[in-house]
GROMACS .gro file of C-alpha atoms in nm:
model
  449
    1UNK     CA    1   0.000   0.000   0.000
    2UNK     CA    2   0.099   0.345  -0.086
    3UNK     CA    3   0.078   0.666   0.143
    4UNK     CA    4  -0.272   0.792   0.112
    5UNK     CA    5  -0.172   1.188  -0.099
    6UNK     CA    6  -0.499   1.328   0.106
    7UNK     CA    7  -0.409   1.197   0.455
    8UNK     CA    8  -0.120   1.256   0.678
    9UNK     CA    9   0.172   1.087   0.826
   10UNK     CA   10   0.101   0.681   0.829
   11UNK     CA   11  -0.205   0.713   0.660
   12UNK     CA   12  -0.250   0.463   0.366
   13UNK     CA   13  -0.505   0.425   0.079
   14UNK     CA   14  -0.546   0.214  -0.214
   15UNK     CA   15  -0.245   0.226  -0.532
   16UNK     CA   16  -0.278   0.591  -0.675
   17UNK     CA   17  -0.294   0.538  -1.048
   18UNK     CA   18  -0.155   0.777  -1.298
   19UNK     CA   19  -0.427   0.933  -1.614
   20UNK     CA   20  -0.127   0.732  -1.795
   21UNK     CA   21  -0.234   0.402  -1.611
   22UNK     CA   22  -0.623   0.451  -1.665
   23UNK     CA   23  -0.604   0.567  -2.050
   24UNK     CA   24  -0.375   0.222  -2.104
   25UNK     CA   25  -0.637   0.009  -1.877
   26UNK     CA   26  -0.923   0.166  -2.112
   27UNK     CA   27  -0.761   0.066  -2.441
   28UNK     CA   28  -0.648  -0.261  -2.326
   29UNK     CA   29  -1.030  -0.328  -2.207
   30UNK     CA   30  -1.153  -0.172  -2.546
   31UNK     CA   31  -0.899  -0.409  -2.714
   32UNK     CA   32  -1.025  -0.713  -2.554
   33UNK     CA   33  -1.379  -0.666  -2.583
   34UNK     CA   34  -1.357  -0.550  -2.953
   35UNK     CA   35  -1.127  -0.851  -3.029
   36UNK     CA   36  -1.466  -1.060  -2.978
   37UNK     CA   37  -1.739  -0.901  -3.038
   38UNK     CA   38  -1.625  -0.766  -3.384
   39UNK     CA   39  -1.828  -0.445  -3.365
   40UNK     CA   40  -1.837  -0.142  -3.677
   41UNK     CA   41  -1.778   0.157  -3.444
   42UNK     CA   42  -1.477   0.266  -3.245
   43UNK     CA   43  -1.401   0.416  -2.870
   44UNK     CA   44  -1.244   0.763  -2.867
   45UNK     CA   45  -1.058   0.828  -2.514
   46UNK     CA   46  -1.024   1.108  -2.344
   47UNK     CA   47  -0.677   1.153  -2.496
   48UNK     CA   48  -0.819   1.141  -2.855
   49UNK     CA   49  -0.705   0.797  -2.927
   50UNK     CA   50  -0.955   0.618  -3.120
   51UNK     CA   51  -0.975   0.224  -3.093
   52UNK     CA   52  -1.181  -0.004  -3.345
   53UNK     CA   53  -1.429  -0.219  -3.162
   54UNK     CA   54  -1.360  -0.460  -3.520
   55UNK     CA   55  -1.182  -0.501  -3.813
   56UNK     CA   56  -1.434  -0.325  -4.006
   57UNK     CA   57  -1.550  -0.021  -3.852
   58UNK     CA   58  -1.755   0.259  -4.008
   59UNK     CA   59  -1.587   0.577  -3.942
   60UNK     CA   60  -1.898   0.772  -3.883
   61UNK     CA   61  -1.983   0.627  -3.567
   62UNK     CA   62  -1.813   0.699  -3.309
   63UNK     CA   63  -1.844   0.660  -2.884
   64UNK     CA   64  -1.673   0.953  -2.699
   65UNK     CA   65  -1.584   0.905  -2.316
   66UNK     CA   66  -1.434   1.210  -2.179
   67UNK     CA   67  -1.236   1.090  -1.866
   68UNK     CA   68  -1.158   0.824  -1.624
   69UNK     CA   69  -1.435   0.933  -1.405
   70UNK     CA   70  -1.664   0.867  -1.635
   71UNK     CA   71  -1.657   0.449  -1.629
   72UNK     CA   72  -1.616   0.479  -1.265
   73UNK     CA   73  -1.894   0.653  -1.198
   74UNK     CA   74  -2.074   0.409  -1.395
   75UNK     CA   75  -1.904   0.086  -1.233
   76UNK     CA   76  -1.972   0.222  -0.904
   77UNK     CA   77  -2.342   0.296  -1.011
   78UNK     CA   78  -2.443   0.099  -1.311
   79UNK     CA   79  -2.762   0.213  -1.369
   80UNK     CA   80  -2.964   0.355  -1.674
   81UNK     CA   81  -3.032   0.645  -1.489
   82UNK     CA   82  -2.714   0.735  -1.421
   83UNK     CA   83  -2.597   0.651  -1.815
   84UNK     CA   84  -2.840   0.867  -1.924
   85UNK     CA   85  -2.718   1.146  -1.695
   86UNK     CA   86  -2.356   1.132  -1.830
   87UNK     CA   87  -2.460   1.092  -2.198
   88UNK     CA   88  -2.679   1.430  -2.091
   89UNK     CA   89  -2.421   1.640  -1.975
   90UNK     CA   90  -2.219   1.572  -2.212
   91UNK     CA   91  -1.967   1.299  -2.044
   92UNK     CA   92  -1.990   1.040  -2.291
   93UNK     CA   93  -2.114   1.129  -2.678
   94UNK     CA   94  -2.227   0.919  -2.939
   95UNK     CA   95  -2.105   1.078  -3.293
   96UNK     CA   96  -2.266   0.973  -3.582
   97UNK     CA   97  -2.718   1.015  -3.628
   98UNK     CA   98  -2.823   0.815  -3.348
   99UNK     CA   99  -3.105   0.596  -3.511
  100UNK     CA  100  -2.827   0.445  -3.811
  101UNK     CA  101  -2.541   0.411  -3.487
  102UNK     CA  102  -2.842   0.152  -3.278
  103UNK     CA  103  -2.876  -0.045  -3.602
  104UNK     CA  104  -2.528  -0.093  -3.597
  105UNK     CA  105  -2.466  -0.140  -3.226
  106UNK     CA  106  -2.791  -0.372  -3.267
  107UNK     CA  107  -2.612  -0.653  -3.575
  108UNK     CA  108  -2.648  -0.916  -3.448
  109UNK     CA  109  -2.290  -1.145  -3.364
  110UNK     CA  110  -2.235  -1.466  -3.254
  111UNK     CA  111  -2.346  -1.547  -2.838
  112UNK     CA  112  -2.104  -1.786  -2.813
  113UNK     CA  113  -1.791  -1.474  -2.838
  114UNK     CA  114  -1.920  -1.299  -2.503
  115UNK     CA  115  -1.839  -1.639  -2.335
  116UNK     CA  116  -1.443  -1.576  -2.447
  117UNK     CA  117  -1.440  -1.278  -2.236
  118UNK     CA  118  -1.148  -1.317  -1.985
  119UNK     CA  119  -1.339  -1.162  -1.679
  120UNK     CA  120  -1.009  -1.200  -1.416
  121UNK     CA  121  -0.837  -1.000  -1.710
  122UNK     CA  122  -1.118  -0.754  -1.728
  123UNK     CA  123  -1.128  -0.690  -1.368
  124UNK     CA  124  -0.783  -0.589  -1.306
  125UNK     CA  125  -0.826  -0.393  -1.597
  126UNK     CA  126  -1.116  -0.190  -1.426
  127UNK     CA  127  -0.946  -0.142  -1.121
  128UNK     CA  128  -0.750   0.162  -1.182
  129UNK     CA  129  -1.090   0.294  -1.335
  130UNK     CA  130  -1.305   0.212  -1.104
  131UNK     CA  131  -1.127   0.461  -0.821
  132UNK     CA  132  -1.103   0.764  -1.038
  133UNK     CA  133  -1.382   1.013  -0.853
  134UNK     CA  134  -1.503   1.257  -1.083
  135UNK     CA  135  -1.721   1.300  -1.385
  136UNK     CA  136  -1.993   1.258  -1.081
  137UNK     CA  137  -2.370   1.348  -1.336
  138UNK     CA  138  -2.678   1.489  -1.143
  139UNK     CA  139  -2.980   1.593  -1.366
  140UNK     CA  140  -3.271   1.847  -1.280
  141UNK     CA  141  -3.545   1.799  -1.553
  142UNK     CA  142  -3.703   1.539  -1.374
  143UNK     CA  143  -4.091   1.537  -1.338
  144UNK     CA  144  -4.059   1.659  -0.956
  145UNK     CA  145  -4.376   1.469  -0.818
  146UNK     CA  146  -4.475   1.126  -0.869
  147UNK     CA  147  -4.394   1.063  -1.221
  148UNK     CA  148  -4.546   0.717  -1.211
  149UNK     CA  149  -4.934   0.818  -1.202
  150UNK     CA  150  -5.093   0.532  -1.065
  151UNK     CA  151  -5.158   0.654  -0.712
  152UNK     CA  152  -5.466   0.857  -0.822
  153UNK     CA  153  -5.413   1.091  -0.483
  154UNK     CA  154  -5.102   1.196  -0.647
  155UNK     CA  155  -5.187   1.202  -0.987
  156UNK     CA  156  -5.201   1.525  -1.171
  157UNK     CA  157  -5.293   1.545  -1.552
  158UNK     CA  158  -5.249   1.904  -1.592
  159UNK     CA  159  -4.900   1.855  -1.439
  160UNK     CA  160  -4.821   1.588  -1.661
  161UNK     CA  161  -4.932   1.751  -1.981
  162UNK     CA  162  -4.739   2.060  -1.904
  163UNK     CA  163  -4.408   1.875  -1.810
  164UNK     CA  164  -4.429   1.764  -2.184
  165UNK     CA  165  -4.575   1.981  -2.373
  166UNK     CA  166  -4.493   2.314  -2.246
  167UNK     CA  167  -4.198   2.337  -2.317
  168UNK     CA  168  -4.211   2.579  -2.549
  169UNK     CA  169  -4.375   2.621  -2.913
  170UNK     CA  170  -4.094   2.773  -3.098
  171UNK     CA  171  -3.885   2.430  -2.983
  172UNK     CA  172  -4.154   2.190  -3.104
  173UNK     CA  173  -4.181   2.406  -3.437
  174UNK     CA  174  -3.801   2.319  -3.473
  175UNK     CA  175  -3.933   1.941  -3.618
  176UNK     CA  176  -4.292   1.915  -3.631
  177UNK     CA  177  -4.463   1.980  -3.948
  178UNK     CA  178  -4.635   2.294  -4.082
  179UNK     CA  179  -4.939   2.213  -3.877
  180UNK     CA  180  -4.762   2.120  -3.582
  181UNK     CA  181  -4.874   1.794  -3.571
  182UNK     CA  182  -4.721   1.611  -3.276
  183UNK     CA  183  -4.858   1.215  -3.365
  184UNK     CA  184  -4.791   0.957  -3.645
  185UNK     CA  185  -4.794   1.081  -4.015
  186UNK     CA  186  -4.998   0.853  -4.277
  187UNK     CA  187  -4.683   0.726  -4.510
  188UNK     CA  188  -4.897   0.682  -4.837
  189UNK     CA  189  -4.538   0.639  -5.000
  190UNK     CA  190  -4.186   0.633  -4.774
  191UNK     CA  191  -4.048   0.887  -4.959
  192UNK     CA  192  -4.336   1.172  -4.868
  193UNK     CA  193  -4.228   1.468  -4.707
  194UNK     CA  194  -4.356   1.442  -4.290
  195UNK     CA  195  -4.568   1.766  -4.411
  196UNK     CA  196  -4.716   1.567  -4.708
  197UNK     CA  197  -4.752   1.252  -4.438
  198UNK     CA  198  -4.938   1.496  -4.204
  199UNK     CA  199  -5.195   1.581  -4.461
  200UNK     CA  200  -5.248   1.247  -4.520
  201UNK     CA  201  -5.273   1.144  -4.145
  202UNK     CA  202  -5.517   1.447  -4.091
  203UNK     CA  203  -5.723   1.355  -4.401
  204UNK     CA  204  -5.730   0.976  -4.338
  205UNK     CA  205  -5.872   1.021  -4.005
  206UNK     CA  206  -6.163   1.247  -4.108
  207UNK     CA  207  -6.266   0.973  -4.402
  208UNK     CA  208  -6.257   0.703  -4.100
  209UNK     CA  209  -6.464   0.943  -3.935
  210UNK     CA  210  -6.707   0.948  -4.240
  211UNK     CA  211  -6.730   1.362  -4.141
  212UNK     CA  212  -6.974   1.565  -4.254
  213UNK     CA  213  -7.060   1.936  -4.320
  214UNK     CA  214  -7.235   2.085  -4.013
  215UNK     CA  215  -7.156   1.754  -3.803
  216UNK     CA  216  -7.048   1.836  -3.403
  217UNK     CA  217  -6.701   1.708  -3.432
  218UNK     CA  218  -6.490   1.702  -3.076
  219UNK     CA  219  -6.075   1.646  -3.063
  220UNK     CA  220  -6.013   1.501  -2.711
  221UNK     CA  221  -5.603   1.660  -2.646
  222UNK     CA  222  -5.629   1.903  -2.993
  223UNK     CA  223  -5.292   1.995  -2.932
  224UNK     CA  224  -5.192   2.280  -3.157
  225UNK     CA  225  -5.550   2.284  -3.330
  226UNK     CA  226  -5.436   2.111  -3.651
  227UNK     CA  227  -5.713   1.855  -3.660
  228UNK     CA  228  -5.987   2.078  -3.587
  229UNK     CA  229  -5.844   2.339  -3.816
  230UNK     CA  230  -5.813   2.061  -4.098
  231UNK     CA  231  -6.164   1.889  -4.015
  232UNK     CA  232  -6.336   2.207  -4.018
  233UNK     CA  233  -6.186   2.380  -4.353
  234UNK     CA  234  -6.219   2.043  -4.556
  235UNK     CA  235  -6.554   1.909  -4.409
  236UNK     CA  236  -6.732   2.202  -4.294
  237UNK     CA  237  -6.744   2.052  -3.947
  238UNK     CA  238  -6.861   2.230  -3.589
  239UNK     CA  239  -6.530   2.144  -3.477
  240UNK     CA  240  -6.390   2.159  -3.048
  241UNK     CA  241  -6.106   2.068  -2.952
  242UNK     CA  242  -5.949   2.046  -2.542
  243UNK     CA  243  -5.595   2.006  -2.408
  244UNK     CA  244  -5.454   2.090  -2.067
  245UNK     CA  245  -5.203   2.294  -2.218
  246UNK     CA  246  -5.186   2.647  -2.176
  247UNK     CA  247  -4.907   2.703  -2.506
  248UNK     CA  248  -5.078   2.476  -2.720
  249UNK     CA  249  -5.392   2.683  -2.662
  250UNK     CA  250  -5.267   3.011  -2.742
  251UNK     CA  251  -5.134   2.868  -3.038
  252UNK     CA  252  -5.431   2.719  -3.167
  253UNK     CA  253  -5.648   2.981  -3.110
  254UNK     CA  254  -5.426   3.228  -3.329
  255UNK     CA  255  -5.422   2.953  -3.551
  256UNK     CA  256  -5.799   2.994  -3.575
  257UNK     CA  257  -5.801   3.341  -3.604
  258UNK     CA  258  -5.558   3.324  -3.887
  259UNK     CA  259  -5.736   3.124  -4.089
  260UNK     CA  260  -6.077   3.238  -4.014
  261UNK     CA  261  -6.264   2.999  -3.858
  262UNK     CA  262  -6.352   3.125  -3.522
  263UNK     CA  263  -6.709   3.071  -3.692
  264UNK     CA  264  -6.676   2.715  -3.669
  265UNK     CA  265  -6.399   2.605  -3.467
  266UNK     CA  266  -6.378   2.686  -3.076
  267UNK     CA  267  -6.110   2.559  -2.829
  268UNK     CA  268  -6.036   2.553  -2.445
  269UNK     CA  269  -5.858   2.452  -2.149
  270UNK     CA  270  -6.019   2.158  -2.057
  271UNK     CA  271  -6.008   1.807  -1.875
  272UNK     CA  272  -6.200   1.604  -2.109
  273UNK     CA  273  -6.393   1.445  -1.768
  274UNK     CA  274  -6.589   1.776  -1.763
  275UNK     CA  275  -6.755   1.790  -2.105
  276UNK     CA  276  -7.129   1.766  -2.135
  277UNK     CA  277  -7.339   1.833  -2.483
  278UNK     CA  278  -7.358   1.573  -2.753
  279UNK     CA  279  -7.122   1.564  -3.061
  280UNK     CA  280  -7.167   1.257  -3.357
  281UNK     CA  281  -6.810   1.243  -3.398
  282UNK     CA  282  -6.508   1.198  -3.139
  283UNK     CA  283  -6.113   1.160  -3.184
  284UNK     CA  284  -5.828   1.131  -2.953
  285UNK     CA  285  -5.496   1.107  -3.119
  286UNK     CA  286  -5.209   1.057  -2.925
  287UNK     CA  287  -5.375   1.190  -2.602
  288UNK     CA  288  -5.446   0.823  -2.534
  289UNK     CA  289  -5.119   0.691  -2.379
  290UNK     CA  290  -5.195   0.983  -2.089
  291UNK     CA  291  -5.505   0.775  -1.938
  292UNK     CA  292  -5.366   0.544  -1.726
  293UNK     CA  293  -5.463   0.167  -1.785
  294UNK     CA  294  -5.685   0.175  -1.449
  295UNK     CA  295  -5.823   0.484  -1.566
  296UNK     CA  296  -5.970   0.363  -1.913
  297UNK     CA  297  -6.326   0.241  -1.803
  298UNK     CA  298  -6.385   0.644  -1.677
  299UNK     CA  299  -6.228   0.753  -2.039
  300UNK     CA  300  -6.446   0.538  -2.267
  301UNK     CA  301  -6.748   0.563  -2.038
  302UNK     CA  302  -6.730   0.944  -2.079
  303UNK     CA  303  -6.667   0.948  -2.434
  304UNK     CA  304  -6.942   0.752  -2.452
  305UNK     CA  305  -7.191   0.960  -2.296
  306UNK     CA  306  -7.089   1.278  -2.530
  307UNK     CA  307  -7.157   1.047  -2.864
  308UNK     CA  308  -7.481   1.031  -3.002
  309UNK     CA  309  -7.634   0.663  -3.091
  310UNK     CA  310  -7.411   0.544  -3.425
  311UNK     CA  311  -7.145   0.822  -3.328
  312UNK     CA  312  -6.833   0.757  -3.409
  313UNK     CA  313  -6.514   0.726  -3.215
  314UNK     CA  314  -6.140   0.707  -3.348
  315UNK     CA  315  -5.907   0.633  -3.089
  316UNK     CA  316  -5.528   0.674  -3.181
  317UNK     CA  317  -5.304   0.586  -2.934
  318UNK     CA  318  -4.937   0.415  -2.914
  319UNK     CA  319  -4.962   0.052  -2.774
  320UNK     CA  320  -4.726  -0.223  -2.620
  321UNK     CA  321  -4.774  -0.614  -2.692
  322UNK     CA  322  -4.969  -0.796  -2.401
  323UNK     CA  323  -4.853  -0.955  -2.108
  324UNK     CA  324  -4.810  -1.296  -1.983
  325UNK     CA  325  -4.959  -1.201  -1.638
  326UNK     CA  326  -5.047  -0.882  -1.452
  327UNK     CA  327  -4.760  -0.874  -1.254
  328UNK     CA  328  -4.581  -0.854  -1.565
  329UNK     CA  329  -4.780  -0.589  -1.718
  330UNK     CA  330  -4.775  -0.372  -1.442
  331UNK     CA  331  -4.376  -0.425  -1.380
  332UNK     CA  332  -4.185  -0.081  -1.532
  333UNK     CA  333  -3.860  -0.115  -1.670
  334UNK     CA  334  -3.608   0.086  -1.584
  335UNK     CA  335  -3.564   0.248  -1.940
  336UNK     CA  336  -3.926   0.277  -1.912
  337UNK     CA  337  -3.916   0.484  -1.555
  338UNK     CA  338  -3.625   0.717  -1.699
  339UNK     CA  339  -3.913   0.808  -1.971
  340UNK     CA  340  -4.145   0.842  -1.699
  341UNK     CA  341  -3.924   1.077  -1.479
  342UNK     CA  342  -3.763   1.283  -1.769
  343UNK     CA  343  -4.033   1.284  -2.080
  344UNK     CA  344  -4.324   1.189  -2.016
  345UNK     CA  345  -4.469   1.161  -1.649
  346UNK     CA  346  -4.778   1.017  -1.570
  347UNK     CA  347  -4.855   0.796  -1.977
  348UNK     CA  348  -4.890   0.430  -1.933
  349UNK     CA  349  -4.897   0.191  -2.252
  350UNK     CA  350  -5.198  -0.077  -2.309
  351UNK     CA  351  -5.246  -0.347  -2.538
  352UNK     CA  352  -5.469  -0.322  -2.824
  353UNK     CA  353  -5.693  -0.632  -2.700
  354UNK     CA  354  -5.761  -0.478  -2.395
  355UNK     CA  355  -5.834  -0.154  -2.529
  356UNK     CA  356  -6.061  -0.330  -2.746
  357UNK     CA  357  -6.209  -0.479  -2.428
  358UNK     CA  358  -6.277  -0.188  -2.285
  359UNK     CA  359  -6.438   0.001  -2.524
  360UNK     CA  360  -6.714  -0.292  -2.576
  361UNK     CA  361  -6.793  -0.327  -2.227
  362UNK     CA  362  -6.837   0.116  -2.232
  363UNK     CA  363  -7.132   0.068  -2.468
  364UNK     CA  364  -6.875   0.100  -2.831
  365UNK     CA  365  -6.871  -0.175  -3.115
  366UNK     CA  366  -6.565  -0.168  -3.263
  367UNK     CA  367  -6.552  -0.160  -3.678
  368UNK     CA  368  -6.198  -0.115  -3.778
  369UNK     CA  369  -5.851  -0.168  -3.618
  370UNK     CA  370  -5.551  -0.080  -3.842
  371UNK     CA  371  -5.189  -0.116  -3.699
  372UNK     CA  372  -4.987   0.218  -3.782
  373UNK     CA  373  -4.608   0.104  -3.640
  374UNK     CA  374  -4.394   0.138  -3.931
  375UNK     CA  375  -4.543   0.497  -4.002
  376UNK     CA  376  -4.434   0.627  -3.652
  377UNK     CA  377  -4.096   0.486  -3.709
  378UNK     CA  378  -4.072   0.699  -4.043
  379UNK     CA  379  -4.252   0.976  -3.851
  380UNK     CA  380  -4.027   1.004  -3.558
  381UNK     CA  381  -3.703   0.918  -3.786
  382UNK     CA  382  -3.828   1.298  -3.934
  383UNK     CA  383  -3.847   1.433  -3.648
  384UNK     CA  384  -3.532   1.347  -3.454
  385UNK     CA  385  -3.370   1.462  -3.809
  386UNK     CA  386  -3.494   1.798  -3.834
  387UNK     CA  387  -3.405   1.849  -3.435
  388UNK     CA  388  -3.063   1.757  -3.490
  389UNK     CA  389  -3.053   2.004  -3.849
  390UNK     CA  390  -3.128   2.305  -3.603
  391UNK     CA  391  -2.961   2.210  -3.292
  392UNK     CA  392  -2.831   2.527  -3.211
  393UNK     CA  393  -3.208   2.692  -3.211
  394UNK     CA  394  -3.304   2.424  -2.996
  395UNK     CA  395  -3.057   2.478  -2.703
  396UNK     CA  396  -3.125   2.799  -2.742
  397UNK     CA  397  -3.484   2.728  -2.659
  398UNK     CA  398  -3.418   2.442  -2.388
  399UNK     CA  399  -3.095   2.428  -2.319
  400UNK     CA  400  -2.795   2.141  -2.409
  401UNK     CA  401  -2.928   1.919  -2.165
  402UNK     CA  402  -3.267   1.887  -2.231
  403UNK     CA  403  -3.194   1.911  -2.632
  404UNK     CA  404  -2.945   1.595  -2.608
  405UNK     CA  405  -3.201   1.385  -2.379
  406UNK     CA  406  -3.489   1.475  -2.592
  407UNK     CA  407  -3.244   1.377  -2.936
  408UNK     CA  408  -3.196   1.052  -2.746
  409UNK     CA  409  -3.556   1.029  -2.709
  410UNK     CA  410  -3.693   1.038  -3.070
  411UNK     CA  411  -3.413   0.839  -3.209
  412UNK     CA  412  -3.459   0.575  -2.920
  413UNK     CA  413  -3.862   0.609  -3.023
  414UNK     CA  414  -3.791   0.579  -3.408
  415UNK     CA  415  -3.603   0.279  -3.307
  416UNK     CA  416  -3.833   0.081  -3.089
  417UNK     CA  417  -4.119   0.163  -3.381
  418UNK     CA  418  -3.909   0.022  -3.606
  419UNK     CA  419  -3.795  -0.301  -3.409
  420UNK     CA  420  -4.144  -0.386  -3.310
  421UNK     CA  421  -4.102  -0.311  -2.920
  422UNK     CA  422  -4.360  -0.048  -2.936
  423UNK     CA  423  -4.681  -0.025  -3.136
  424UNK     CA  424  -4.963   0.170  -3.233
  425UNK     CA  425  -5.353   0.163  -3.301
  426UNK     CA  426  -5.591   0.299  -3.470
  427UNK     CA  427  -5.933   0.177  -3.313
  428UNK     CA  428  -6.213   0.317  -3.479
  429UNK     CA  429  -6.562   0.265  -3.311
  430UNK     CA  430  -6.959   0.336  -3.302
  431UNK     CA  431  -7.159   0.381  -2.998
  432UNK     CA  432  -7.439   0.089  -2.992
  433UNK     CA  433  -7.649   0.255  -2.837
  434UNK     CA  434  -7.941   0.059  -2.959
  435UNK     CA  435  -7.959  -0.282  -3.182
  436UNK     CA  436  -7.963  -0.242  -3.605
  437UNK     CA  437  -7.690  -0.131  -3.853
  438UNK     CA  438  -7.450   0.052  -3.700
  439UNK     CA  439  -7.426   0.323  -4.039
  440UNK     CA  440  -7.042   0.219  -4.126
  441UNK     CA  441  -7.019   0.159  -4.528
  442UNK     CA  442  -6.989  -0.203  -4.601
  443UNK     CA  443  -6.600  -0.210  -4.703
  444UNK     CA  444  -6.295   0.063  -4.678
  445UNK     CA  445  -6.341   0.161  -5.004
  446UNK     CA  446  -6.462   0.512  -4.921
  447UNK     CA  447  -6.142   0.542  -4.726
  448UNK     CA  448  -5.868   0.530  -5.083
  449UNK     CA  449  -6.103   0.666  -5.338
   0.00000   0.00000   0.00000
């Protein structure tokens, strides 16, 4: 043992390494790992040195780590959270567009190399890295309550909405279409524009709706009034829309204005659980996944009770495959809490069967269920795209931190749409309120004419 360089006289501490010793431990650890696993991206030190993970790497991708303290603080706390916090600040970087860099992390190699690992090797290895003490990451975006939302005493929509939504609408305009439509595009071909893909969306789900001049038409979470707007200048619609956000309804209702609709299209700060009246048509896009599974009886009761008889209900809403058990569908993974905590507090995901469920025992019949999951991959792919084209607005706007996590965020959506990990629905639905036809045409014809 060595004397300690903090304590005095005959006090001792473990061998003090040199940055020499830890920047040779990280490339012989990088060496031996990349020896088996035969990766196509390399490890830049904090020296500069860069070190193939393979024989074949692609020079565009690239994984930064900016000191020693850095893989200590992650060997003494090996967490997602605290990963996430040092990609945040900045402490380790991924170069190269995030969503191409997972599909090559993601090739797939042979299981069998992992088992050649010489873990005694490894460990002395990490030794000198594991006592370096800095490069310590805190982060303070966190949803400050409980982020969770299944204790109703605690849970708070409003709170929840604004967390994610209000952030700011000159950062969401950044990369979000012309009508600021924040939910999957319609991909008639993959090589549409995300504002041609919006049109489409917005015009698809009005011919679901089988809309009609003069018809009540209600947007449950209208966001920045782009469906109403749309519903209402192309099918003469009554159109009202509600969302719990105070920016997205100062935007909409200058969007209103500006168009000249105030005639036709209204819009407030709402809970949907206090509407009365009576409307014969009823969306929710992408206001779905903020329910709350236990909540989803009182959701599709109301909505419900504001359609008239043969009303019709599209519900659009991301989903998650079903569980083997309950215990396993109510378990949250940690990934899935760091969403919770940082992005989006209070949203739980459902499966489409037991949405399905659900709305047939709240009075609906259900008429049409079309899977949308490769669209949002091709939607969010756009948007994580154009946020990284005007990165320097968006820190400007939010700030580095929140800009990287919410990069990391749509690329790690775009992914998981296109993997098949996540999924989502479009359910659309008539309220039977009383036996006979329920009004639907006969085939989806109507829908591509």
């Amino acid at each position: 043992m060595q004397p300690s360089a903090e304590g005095g006289r005959g006090s001792f501490s473990m061998p003090l390494y040199s940055n020499q010793d830890r920047l040779s431990a990280a490339r012989r650890i990088v060496e031996h790992v990349g020896a088996l696993i035969d990766a196509r991206f390399s490890v830049r030190l904090w020296d500069g040195q860069t070190i193939p993970l393979g024989r074949n790497v692609d020079t565009d991708f690239q994984v930064a780590i900016n000191g020693p303290g850095v893989i200590g603080a992650l060997l003494r706390r090996p967490t997602y959270e605290n990963l996430l916090a040092h990609y945040v600040r900045g402490h380790i970087d991924l170069h190269g567009d995030l969503i191409d860099f997972a599909a090559v992390a993601r090739e797939k190699r042979p299981r069998h190399k992992l088992k050649q690992l010489d873990r005694r090797y490894l460990l002395k290895q990490l030794l000198p890295l594991l006592l370096a003490r800095k490069d310590e990451a805190a982060l303070a975006h966190g949803y400050a309550d409980d982020a969770v939302g299944r204790d109703e005493s605690r849970r708070d929509n409003r709170a929840f909405i604004r967390f994610h939504y209000d952030l700011s609408n000159e950062f969401y305009a950044l990369f979000l279409d012309e009508a600021m439509q924040y939910s999957c595009a319609y991909f008639t071909d993959p090589a549409n524009s995300l504002d041609q893909a919006q049109r489409d969306k917005l015009e698809m789900i009005c011919r679901k709706l089988r809309l009609a001049p003069d018809e009540r038409f209600l947007d449950i979470g209208c966001g920045w009034g782009g469906l109403v707007c749309y519903a209402a200048q192309h099918y003469a619609v009554r159109a009202h829309g509600v969302t719990l956000s105070q920016e997205q309804l100062d935007y909409a209702r200058a969007k209103i204005q500006r168009l000249g609709l105030a005639d036709r299209v209204t819009v407030e700060l709402r809970d949907y659980a206090t509407l009365d009246g009576e409307y014969d048509k009823i969306a929710s896009v992408g206001m779905f996944e903020h329910i709350g599974i236990a909540n989803m009886p009182q959701y599709f009761g109301k909505l419900n009770s504001l359609l008239r008889d043969r009303g019709l209900l599209l519900n659009h809403g991301i989903s998650r495959r079903a569980k083997p058990s309950q215990r396993a569908a109510r378990r949250i993974r940690p990934e899935r809490r760091m969403l919770l905590k940082y992005v989006f507090p209070g949203s739980e995901l459902d499966n489409v069967g037991h949405t399905i469920d659900t709305m047939e025992i709240c009075g609906f019949e259900v008429r049409d269920v079309e899977a949308w999951r490769e669209h949002y991959a091709l939607t969010t792919r756009h948007w994580y795209r154009r946020l990284m084209a005007r990165r320097d607005e968006a820190i400007r706007f939010v700030g580095v931190e929140k800009f990287r996590m919410w990069a990391l965020y749509l690329a790690g959506v775009s992914v998981g749409f296109d993997s098949g990990s996540m999924h989502i629905c479009q359910v659309l639905a008539s309220k039977h309120g009383s036996k006979g036809a329920s009004g639907v045409p006969l085939t989806r014809a109507d829908l591509y004419a």
